[in-house]
Short mmCIF file of C-alpha atoms and ligand atoms in Angstrom, two decimals:
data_model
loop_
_atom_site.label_atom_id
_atom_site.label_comp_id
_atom_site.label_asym_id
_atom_site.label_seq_id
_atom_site.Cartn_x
_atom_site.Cartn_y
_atom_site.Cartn_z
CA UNK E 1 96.21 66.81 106.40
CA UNK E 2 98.99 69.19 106.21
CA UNK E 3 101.21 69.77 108.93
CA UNK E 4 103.70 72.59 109.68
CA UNK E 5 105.57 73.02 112.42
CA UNK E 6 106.51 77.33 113.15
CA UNK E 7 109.75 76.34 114.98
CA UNK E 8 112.23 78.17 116.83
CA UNK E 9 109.64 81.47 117.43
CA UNK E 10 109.00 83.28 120.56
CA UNK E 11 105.69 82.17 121.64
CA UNK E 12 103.36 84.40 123.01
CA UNK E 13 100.72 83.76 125.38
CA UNK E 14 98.15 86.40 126.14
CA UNK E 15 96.18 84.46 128.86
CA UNK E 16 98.97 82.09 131.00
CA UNK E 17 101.37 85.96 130.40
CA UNK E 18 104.32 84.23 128.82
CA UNK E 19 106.31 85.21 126.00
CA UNK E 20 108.92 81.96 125.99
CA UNK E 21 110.64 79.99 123.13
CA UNK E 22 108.44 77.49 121.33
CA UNK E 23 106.88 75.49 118.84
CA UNK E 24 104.02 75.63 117.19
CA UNK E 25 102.32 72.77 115.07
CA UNK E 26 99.47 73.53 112.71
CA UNK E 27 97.17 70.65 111.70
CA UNK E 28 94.86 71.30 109.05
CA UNK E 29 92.96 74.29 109.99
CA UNK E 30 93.66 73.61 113.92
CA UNK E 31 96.32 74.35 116.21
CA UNK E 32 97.83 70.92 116.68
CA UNK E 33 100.20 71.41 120.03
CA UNK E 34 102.50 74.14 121.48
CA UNK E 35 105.78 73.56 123.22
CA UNK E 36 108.99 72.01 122.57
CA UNK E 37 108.25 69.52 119.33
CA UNK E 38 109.78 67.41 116.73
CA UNK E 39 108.86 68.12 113.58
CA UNK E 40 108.29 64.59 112.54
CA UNK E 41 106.71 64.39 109.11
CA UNK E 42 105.98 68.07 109.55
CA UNK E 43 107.02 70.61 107.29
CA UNK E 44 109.33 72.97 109.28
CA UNK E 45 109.08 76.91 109.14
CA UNK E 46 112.04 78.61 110.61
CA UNK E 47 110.38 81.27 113.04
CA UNK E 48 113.73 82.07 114.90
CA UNK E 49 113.79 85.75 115.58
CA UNK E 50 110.19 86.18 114.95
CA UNK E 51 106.86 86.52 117.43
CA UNK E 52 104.16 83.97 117.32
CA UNK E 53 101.24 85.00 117.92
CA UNK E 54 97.79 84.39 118.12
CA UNK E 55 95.90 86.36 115.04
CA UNK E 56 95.43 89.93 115.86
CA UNK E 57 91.60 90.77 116.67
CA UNK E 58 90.55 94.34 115.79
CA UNK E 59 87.20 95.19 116.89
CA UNK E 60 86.38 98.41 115.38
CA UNK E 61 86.62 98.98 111.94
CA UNK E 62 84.50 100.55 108.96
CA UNK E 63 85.08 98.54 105.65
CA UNK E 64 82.49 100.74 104.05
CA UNK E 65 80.58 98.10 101.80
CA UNK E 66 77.69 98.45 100.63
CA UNK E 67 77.37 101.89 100.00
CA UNK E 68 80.63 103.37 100.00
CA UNK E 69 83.34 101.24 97.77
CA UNK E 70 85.04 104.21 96.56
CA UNK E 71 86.42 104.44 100.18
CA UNK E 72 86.88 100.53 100.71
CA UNK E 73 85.90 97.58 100.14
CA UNK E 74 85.22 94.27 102.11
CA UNK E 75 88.22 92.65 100.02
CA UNK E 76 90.28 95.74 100.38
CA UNK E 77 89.57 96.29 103.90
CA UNK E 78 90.49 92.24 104.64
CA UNK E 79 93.21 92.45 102.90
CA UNK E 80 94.75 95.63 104.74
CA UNK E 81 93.70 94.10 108.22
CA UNK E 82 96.23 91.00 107.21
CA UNK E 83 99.04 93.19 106.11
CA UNK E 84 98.66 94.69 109.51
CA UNK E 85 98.61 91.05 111.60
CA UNK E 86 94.64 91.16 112.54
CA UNK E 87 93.11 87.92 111.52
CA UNK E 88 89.81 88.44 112.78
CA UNK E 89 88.18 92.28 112.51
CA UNK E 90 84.58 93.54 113.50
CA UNK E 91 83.14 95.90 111.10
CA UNK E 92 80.82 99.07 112.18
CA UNK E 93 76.99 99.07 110.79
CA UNK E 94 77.16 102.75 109.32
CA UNK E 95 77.38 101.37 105.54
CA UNK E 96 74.97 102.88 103.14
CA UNK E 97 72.04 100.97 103.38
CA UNK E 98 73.53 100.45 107.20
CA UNK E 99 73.83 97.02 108.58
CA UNK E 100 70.32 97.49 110.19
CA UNK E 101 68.59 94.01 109.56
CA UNK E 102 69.58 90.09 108.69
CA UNK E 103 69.74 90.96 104.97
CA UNK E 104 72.70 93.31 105.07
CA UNK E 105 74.65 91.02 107.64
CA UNK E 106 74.30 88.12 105.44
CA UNK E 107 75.49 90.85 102.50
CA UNK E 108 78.78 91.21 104.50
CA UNK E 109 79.34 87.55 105.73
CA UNK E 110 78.75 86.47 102.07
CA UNK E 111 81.36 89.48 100.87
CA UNK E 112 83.94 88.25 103.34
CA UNK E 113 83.93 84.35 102.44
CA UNK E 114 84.77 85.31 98.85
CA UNK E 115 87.41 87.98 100.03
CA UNK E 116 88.93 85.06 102.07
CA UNK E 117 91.03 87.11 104.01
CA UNK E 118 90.67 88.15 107.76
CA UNK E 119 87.55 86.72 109.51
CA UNK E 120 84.90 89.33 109.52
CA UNK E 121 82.12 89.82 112.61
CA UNK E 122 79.75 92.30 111.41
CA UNK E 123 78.21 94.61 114.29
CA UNK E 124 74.78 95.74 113.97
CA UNK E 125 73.18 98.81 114.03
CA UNK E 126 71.48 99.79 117.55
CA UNK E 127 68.72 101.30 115.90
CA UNK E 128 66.94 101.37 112.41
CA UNK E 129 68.72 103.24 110.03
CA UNK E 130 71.36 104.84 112.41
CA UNK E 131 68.65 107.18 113.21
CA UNK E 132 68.57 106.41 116.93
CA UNK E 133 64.84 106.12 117.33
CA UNK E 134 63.81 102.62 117.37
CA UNK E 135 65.82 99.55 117.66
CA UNK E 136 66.90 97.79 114.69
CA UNK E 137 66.16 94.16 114.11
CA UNK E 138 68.54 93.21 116.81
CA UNK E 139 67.31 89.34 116.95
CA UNK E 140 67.21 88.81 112.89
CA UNK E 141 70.80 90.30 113.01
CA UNK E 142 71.69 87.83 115.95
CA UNK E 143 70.47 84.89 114.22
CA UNK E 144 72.20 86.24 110.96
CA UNK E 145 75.38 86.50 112.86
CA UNK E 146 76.62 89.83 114.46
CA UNK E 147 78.15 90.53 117.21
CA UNK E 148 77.51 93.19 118.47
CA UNK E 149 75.62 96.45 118.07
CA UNK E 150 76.30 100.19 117.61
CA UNK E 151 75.11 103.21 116.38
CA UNK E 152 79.06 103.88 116.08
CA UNK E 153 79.98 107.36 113.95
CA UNK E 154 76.83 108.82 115.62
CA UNK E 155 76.39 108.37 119.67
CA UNK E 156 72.38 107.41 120.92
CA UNK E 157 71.17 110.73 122.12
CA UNK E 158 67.93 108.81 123.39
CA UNK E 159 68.66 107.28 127.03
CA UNK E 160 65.21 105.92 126.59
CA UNK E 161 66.50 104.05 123.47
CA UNK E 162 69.97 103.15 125.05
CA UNK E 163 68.39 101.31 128.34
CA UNK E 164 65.59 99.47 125.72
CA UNK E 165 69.20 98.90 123.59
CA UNK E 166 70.67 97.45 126.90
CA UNK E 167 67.79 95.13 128.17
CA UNK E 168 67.21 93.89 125.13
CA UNK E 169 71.13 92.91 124.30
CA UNK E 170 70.57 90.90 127.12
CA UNK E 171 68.65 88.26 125.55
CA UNK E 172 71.40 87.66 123.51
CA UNK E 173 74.47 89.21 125.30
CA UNK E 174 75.64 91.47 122.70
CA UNK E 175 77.29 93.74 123.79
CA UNK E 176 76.45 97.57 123.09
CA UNK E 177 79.35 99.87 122.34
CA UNK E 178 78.72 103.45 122.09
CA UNK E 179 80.13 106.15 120.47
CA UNK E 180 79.78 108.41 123.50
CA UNK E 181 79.72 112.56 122.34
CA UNK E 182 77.28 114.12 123.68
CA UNK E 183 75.61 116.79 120.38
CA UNK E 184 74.81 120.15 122.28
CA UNK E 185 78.80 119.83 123.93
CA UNK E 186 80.33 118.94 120.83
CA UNK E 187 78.25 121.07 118.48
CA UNK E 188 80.65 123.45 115.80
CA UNK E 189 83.53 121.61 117.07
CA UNK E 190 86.31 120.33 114.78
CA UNK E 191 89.04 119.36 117.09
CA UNK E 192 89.38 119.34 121.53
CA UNK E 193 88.66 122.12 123.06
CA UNK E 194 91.74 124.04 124.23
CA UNK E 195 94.27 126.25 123.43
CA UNK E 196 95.45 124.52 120.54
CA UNK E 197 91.85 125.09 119.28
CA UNK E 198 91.60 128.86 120.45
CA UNK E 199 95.14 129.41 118.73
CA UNK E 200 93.88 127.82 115.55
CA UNK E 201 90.79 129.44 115.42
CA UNK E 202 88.70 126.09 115.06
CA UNK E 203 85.72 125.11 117.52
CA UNK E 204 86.25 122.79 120.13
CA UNK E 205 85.05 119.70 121.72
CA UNK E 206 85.59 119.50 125.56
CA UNK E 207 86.33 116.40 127.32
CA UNK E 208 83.09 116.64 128.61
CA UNK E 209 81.33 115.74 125.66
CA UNK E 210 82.43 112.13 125.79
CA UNK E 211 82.42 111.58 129.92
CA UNK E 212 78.68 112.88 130.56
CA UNK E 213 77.64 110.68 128.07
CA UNK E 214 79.89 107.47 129.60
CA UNK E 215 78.59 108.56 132.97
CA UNK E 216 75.03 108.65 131.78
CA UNK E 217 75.75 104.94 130.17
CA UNK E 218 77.18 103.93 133.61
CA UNK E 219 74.15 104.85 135.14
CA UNK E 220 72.16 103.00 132.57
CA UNK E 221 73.90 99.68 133.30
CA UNK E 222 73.08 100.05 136.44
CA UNK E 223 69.29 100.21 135.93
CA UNK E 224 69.45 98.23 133.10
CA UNK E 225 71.92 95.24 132.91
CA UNK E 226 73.24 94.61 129.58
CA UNK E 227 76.58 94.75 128.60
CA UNK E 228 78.68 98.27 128.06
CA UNK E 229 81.48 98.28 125.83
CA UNK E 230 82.78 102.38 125.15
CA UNK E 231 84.41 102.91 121.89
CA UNK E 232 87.34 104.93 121.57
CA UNK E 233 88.07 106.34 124.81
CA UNK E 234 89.81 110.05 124.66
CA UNK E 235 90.18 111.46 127.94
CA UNK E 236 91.85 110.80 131.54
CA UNK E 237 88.09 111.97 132.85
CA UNK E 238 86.33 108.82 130.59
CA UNK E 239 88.78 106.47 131.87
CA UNK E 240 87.91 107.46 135.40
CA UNK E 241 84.66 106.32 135.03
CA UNK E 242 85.58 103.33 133.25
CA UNK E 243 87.62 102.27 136.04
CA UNK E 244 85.33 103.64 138.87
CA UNK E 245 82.67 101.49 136.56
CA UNK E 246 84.20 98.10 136.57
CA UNK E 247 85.41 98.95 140.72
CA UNK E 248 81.59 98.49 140.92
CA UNK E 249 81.37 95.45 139.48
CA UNK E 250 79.20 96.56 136.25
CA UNK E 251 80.08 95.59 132.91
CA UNK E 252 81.73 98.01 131.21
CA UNK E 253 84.73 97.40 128.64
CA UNK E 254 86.75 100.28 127.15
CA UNK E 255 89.30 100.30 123.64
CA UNK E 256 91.68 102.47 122.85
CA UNK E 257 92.93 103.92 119.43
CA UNK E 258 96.50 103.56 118.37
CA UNK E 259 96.20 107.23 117.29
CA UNK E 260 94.76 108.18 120.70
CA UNK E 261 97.80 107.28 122.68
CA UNK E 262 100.14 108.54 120.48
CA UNK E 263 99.27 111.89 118.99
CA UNK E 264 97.79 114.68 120.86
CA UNK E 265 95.67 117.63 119.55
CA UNK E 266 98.54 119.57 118.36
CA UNK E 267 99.05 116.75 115.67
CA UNK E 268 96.53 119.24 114.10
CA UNK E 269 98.46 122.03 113.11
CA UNK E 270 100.76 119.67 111.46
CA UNK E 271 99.35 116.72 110.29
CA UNK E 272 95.60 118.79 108.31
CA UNK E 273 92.83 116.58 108.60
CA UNK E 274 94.53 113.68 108.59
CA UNK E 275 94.46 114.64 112.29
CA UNK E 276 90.59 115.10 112.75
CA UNK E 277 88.56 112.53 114.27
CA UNK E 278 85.66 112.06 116.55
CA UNK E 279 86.70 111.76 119.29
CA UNK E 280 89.32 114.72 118.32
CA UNK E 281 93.09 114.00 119.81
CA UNK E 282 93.54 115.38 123.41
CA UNK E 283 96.18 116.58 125.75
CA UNK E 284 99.38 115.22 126.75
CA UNK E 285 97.62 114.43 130.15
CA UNK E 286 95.10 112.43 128.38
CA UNK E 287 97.48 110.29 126.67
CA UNK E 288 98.70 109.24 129.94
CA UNK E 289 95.87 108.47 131.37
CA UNK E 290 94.96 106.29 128.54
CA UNK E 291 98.57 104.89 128.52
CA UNK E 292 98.44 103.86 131.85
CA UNK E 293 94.23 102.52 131.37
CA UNK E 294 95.74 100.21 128.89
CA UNK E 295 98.59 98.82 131.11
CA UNK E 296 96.44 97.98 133.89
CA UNK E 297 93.46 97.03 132.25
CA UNK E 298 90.85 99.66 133.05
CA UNK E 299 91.15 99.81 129.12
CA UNK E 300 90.94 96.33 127.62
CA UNK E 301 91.35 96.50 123.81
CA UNK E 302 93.53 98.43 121.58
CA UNK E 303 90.90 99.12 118.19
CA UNK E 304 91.80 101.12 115.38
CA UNK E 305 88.53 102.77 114.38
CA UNK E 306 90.14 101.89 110.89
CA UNK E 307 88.11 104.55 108.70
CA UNK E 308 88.99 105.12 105.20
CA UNK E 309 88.05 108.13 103.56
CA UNK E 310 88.50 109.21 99.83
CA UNK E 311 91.38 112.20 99.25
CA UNK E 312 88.14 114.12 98.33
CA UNK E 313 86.77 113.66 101.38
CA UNK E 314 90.20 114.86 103.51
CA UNK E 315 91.71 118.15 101.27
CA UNK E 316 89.21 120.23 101.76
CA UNK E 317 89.14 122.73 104.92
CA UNK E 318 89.54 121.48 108.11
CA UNK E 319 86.11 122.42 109.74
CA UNK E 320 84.54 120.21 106.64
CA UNK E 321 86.78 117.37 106.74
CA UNK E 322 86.10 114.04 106.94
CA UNK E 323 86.32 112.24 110.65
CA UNK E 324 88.79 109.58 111.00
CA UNK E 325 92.14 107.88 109.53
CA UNK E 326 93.04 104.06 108.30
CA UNK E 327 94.75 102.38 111.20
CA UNK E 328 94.83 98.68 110.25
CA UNK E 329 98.60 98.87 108.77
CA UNK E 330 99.88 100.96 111.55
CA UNK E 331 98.22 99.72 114.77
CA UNK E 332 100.64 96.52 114.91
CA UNK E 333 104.30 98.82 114.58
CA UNK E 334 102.89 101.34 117.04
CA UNK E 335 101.78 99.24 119.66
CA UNK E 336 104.95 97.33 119.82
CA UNK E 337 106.51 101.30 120.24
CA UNK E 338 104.45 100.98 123.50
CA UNK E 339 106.83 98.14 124.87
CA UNK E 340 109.49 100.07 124.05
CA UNK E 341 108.39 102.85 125.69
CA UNK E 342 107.72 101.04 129.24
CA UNK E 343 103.98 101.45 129.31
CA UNK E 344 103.41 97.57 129.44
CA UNK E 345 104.78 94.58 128.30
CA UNK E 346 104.59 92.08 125.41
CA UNK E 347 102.21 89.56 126.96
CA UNK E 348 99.72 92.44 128.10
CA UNK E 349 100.19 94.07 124.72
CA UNK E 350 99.06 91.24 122.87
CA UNK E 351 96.11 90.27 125.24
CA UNK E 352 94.78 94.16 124.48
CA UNK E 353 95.29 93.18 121.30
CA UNK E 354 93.60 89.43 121.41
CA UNK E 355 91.97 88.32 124.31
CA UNK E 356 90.87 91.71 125.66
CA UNK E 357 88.30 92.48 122.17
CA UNK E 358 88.04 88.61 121.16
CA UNK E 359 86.37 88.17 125.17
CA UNK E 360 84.34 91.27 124.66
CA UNK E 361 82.67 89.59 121.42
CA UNK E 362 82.53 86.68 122.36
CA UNK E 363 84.23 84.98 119.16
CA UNK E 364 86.60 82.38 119.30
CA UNK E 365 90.08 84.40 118.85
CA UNK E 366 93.01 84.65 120.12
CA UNK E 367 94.29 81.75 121.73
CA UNK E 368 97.32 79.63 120.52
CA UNK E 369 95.70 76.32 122.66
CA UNK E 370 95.02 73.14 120.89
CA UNK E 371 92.27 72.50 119.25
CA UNK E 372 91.78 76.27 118.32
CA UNK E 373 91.62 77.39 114.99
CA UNK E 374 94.89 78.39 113.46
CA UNK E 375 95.07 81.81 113.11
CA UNK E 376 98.43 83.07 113.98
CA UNK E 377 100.52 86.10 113.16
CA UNK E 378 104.38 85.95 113.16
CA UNK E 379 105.97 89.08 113.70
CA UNK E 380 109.60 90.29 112.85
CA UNK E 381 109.89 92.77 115.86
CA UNK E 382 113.32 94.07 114.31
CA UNK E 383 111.30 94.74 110.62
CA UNK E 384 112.19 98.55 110.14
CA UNK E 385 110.28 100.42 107.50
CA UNK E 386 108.91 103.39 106.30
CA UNK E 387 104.97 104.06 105.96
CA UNK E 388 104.31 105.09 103.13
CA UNK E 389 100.29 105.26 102.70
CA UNK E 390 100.42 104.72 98.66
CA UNK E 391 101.59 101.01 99.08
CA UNK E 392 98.67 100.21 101.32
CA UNK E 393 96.34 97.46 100.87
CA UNK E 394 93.61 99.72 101.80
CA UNK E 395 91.80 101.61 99.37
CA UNK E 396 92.30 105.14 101.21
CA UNK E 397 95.75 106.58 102.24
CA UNK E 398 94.12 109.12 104.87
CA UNK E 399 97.15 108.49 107.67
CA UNK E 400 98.81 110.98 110.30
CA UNK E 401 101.71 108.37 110.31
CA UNK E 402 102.83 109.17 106.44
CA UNK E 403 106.76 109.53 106.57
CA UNK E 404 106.71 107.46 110.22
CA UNK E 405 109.83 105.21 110.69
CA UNK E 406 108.34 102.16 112.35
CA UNK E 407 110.10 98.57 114.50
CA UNK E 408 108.53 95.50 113.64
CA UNK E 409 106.04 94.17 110.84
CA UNK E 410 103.36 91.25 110.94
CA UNK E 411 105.72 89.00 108.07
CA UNK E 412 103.29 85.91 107.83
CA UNK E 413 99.68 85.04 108.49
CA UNK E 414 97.99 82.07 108.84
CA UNK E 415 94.30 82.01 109.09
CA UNK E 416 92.08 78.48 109.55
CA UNK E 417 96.07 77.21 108.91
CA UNK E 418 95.82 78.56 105.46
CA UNK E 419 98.93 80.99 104.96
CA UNK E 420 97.07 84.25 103.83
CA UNK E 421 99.63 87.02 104.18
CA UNK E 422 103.50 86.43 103.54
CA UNK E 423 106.06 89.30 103.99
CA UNK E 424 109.06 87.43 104.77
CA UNK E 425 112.49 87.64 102.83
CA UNK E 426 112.14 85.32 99.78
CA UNK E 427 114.45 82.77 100.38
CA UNK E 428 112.14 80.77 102.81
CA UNK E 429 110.57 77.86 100.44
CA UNK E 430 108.81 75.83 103.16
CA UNK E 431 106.39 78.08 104.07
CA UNK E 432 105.46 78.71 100.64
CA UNK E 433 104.90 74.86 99.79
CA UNK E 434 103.19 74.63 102.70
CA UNK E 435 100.67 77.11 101.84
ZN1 LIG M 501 83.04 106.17 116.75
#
C-alpha cells in the first residue's frame, strides 16, 4: 500500500474549528492519521506554506451531459471542479433527456468513473421531465444513486407538487432544493429590479420573487416534513426567512453563490451577460446580508451554480442571454478573499465549503479523520494569478471574473489517495512518484 505523508501543512479542520500545523498520512485510498508524525517508510510531501484540506464539496453544478456537450462535458466539468479544489460535486438534473429516472443516473455515474476525476452525486429531477407536474421516479433514482432532487433552472410552481415532493423525500431523506422565483413576479425580467434596471432600460426581478416562494416552502415544511434545502439565496429578505426558518426548528438549509456575495447588480452594465443569472445580482445591502448569513450559519454552503454556456449562447442581447456563469475555477480564490475581508474565518470558510453541503447530502465528504477516504486539497494561499477564462478546464469561458487578480490556488489534489490534480512548482519529485 502506498503511503505518503503531506508534512509540514496547515491543517484544517472544519468540524473540531482548528486550522493548526500538522501532518497528514495517506494510506492507500484512506486517511491513515493526522497530527504530529514520522514519516517512517512514508514517502514525504513537503506541504509547508500550504493548506490541507479536506476535498472541496460543491453541491450545485450543471455538467450538461447528455444533451448538451457543446457546453460541457462530464470529463470537462470533473476536470474543472479539480483545478478549482472540489473533490466531490453534485450535478443538477436539467440535462437533455433530464436526469428524470434510474437510467440517466446510471448514464452519469457510469460517465464519471471513466472521467476519474472529482466524485460526482447526481441530483434528480423533482418531477418528470422538469415539467413540474408529476413526480419523477424519485425511488428508481434513489436506488440508482442520487442525492438529491430538484427541478433546479426552473422553480415548482405547483405547491401541490412541492408538499407530495416533500413527503415523499421523506422515505428516503433526500433532500429537496428549490430554485425559488416565483413566474408572474419575475416575468420579462432580465436582471433585479431597481434602479440599475430602470437606468438600463431592462425588466426587473424584485426580491420578492424569490422570498414568497421560500416563505411558501417554509410553510410547506411545516405541513409537510421533508427536508428544505434553498438554492442560491439572493436577498437579505430570503435569508430572513431562512434564519427565522431554522429559529423554528424546521429543516431548512440555504447556499450561497460566490458571485452572489461579491458582485452586485451593477456588475451588469459592465460585465454584459456574463452578469445575468437567475437569481439576477442584487444590492449592496443584499450582499451583506448574505455575507453575514454565511458567517453565522443561517447560510450553510457556499455552491457555485457552475453553469457553462456556449459564447453563442452569451453575445447576443442581454434580455436573450443565457442565465448563469462557470464558477468551479473561481469559487476557491474568492472565498479565501472573504477571510481577508473579515466576514469569517478559515475554519468556518472551509466547513461552508465541506461539511456544511457534504451534511446536507448526506455523502461522506469532507472530513480529514481516519479512516475517511482521502480526498484532500492543498492550497497555496499566497498563489497569485490572473483568470484568464481561455486556460480553463471547462469547456465554456462565460466568467464576470475575466481580468480578476486572485490570492491563493488549490496546487494539489488527492482523491481516494490518488493524486488527480497537481499545480505545484516542478521541482517537487515526491509527490509525483507517489502518484
Ligand atoms: Zn437555480
Amino acid at each position: 500500500m502506498t503511503r505518503l505523508l503531506v508534512a509540514g501543512g496547515t491543517v484544517v479542520d472544519p468540524v473540531a474549528g482548528t486550522a493548526a500545523p500538522g501532518d497528514v498520512l495517506i494510506g492507500g485510498d484512506r486517511i491513515a492519521a493526522v497530527g504530529t508524525l514520522d514519516a517512517g517508510d512514508a514517502e514525504t510531501l513537503d506541504a509547508r506554506g500550504l493548506l490541507v484540506l479536506p476535498g472541496l464539496v460543491d453541491m450545485h453544478v450543471h455538467l450538461r451531459e447528455p444533451g448538451y456537450e457543446y457546453k460541457e462535458t462530464i470529463a470537462t466539468g470533473v476536470a474543472a471542479a479539480l483545478a478549482g479544489g472540489f473533490t466531490s460535486v453534485a450535478c443538477m438534473a436539467n440535462t437533455e433527456p433530464p436526469n428524470d429516472s434510474a437510467a440517466v443516473t446510471q448514464y452519469i455515474l457510469d460517465r464519471a468513473r471513466v472521467a476519474q476525476g472529482a466524485r460526482v452525486y447526481p441530483i434528480g429531477a423533482l418531477s418528470l421531465g422538469l415539467k413540474g407536474e408529476r413526480l419523477a421516479e424519485i425511488g428508481e433514482m434513489y436506488h440508482a444513486g442520487i442525492v438529491a432532487i430538484s427541478d433546479d433552472g426552473r422553480p415548482v410552481t405547483d405547491a401541490g407538487l412541492m408538499r407530495r415532493a416533500l413527503e415523499y423525500s421523506r422515505m428516503f431523506d433526500l433532500p429537496v432544493i428549490v430554485h425559488e422565483e416565483e413566474q408572474h413576479l419575475a416575468a420579462g425580467g432580465a436582471m433585479n429590479e431597481g434602479v440599475t434596471s430602470l437606468r438600463l432600460g431592462l425588466g426587473g426581478i424584485p426580491a420578492a420573487a424569490e422570498e414568497v416562494m421560500i416563505a411558501r416552502d417554509v410553510a410547506l415544511v411545516r405541513l409537510a416534513g421533508g427536508r428544505l434545502h434553498v438554492a442560491h439565496v439572493s436577498t437579505a429578505g430570503a435569508v430572513q426567512l431562512i434564519r427565522d426558518a431554522k429559529a423554528a426548528g424546521l429543516a431548512v438549509t440555504a447556499e450561497v453563490t460566490p458571485h452572489h456575495l461579491f458582485l452586485t447588480e451593477e456588475a451588469v452594465e459592465g460585465y454584459g451577460t456574463n452578469a445575468k443569472m437567475a437569481p439576477p445580482l442584487r444590492t449592496r445591502a443584499d450582499v451583506a446580508a448574505l455575507r453575514a448569513a454565511l458567517a453565522d450559519g443561517t447560510i450553510d454552503a457556499v455552491a457555485t451554480d457552475h453553469a457553462p454556456h456556449h459564447h453563442d449562447e452569451k453575445d447576443i442581447e442581454f434580455d436573450h442571454a443565457a442565465n448563469g456563469i462557470v464558477g468551479l475555477e473561481t469559487a476557491l480564490p474568492l472565498a479565501l478573499r472573504l477571510i481577508a475581508e473579515g466576514v469569517l474565518d478559515l475554519p468556518t470558510l472551509v466547513a461552508r465549503l465541506t461539511t456544511g453541503p457534504a451534511r446536507i447530502l448526506g455523502i461522506p465528504a469532507g472530513t480529514l479523520a481516519p479512516g475517511a477516504a482521502a480526498d484532500v486539497t492543498l492550497v497555496d494561499p499566497e498563489r497569485r494569478w490572473r483568470v484568464e477564462a481561455r486556460s480553463f478546464r471547462s469547456k465554456s469561458r462565460n466568467t464576470p471574473f475575466e481580468g480578476w487578480e486572485m490570492t491563493g490556488r488549490a496546487v494539489a489534489v488527492f482523491v481516494g489517495g490518488r493524486l488527480v490534480h497537481d499545480d505545484r512548482p516542478a521541482a517537487t519529485p515526491a509527490l509525483r512518484s507517489a502518484s
